[in-house]
Tab-separated table of C-alpha atoms in Angstrom:
chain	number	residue	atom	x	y	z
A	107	UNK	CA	-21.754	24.619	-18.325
A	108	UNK	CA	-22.903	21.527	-16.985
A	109	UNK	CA	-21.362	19.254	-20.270
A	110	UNK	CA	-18.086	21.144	-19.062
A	111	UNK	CA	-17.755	19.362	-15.628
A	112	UNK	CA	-18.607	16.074	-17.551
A	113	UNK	CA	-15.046	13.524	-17.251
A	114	UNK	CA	-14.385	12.417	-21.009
A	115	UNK	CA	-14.818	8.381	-20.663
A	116	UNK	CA	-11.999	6.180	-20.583
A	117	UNK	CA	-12.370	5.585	-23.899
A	118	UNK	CA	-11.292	8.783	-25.129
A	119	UNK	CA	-8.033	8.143	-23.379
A	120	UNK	CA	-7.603	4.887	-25.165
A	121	UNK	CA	-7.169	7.289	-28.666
A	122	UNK	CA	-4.447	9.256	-27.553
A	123	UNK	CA	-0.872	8.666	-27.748
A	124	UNK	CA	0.324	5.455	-25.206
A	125	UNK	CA	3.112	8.046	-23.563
A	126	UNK	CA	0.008	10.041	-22.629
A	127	UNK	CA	-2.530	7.506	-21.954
A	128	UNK	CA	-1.019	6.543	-18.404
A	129	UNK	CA	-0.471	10.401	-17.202
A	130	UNK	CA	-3.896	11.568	-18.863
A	131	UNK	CA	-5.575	9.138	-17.161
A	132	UNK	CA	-3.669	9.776	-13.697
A	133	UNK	CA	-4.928	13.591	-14.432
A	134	UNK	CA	-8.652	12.600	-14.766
A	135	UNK	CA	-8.440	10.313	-11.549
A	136	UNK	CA	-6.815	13.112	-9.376
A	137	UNK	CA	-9.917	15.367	-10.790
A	138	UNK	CA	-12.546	13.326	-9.770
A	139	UNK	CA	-11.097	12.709	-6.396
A	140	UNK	CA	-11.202	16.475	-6.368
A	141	UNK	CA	-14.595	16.705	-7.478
A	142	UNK	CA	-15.644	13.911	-4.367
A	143	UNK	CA	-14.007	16.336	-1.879
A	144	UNK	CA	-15.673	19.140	-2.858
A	145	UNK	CA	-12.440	20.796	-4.069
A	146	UNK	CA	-12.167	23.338	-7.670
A	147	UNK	CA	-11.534	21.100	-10.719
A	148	UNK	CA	-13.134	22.911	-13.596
A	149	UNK	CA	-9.820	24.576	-14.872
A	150	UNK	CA	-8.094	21.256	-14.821
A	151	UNK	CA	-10.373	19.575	-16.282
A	152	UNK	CA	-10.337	22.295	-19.175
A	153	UNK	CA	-6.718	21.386	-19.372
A	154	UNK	CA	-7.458	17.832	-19.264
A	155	UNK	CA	-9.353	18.381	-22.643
A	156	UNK	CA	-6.995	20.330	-24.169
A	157	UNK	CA	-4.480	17.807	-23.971
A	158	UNK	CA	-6.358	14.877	-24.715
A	159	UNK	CA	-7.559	16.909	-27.735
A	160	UNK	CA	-3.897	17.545	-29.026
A	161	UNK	CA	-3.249	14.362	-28.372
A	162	UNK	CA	-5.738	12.275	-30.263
A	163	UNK	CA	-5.438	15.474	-33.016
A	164	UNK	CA	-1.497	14.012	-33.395
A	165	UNK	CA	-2.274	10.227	-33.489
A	166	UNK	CA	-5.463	11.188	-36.429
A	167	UNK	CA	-2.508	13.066	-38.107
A	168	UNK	CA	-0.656	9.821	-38.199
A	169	UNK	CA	-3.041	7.897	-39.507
A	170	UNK	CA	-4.359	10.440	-42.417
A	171	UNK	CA	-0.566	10.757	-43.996
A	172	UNK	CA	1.527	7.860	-43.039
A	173	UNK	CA	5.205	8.891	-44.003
A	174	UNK	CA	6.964	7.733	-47.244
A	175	UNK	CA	8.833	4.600	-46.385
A	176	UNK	CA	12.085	3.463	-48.605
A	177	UNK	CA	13.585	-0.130	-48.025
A	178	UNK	CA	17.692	-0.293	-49.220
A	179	UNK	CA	17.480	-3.097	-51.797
A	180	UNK	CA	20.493	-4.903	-50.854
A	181	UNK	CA	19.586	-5.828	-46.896
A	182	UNK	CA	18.009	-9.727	-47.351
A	183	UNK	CA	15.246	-8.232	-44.928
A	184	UNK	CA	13.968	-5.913	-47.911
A	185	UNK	CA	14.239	-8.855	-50.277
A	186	UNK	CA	11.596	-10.329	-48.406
A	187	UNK	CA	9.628	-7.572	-47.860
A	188	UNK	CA	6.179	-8.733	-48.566
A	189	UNK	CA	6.182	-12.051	-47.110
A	190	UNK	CA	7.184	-10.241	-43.673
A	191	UNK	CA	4.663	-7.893	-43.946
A	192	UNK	CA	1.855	-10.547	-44.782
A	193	UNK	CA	3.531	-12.593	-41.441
A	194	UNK	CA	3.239	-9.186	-39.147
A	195	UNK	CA	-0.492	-8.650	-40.565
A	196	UNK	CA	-1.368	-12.609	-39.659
A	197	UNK	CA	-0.091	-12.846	-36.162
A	198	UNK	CA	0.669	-10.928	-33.100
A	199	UNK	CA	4.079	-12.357	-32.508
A	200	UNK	CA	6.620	-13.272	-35.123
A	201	UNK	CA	10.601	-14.605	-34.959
A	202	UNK	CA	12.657	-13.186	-37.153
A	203	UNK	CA	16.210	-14.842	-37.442
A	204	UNK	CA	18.793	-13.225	-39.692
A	205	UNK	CA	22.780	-12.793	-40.177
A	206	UNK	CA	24.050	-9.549	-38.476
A	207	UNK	CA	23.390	-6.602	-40.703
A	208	UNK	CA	20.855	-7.987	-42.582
A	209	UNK	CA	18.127	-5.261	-41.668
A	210	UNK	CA	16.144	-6.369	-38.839
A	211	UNK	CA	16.814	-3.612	-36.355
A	212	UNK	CA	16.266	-0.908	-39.011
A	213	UNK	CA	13.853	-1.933	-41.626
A	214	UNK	CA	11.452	-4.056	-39.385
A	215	UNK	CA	10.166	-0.985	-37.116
A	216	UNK	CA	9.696	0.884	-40.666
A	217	UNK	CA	7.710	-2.367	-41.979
A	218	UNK	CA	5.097	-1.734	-38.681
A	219	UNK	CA	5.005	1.565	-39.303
A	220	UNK	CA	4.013	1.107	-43.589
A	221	UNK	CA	1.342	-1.391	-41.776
A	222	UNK	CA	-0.295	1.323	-39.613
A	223	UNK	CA	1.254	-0.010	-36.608
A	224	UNK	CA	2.622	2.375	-34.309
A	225	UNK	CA	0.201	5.935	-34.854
A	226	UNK	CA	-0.374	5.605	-31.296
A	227	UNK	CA	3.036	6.238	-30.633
A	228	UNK	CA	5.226	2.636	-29.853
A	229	UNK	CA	6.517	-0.666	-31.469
A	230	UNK	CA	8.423	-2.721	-29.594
């Protein structure tokens, strides 16, 4: 019982999902303020598992069977497909400048997403 009432490290928080990063890791603080005060925490902390388990269970998902991405031929942002793919693999920030409706709203989210980027739930 004693690995039970043993807080997962901040680590494990880091491989769940970003939208429950933040109120995963607000759960384990409030638990170990618990366990300071002398206060019952072992059935939240069960939950606390639980959820970080389903959690990291739906980012592994992502990453074992990315989905089957299709790029419309005739937007200019799919004619250029690989050398914006190579850009967002080479640096952390890119500009991309195009005439309205050429694809970057729609096809650039799906381009992070064919790179891996994103199975932790965000591009931005």
């Amino acid at each position: 019982m004693a690995e039970q009432r043993d807080f997962p490290p901040h680590s494990e928080l880091q491989q769940c999902l970003l939208a429950d990063q933040q109120v995963l890791a607000k759960r384990l603080r409030g638990l170990k303020r618990r366990r300071t005060t002398g206060q019952t925490f072992d059935q939240g902390l069960a939950r606390l598992r639980q959820d970080i388990d389903r959690s990291k269970q739906i980012v592994s998902k992502r990453q074992a069977s990315p989905e089957k991405i299709s790029y419309p031929a005739e937007l200019p942002v799919s004619q250029r497909l690989q050398e914006i793919q190579e850009l967002i693999s080479k640096h952390q920030v890119i500009v991309l400048c195009g005439e309205t409706g050429s694809g970057k709203s729609t096809q650039l989210p799906k381009i992070c997403l064919s790179l891996g980027l994103g199975v932790f739930g965000r591009i931005g």
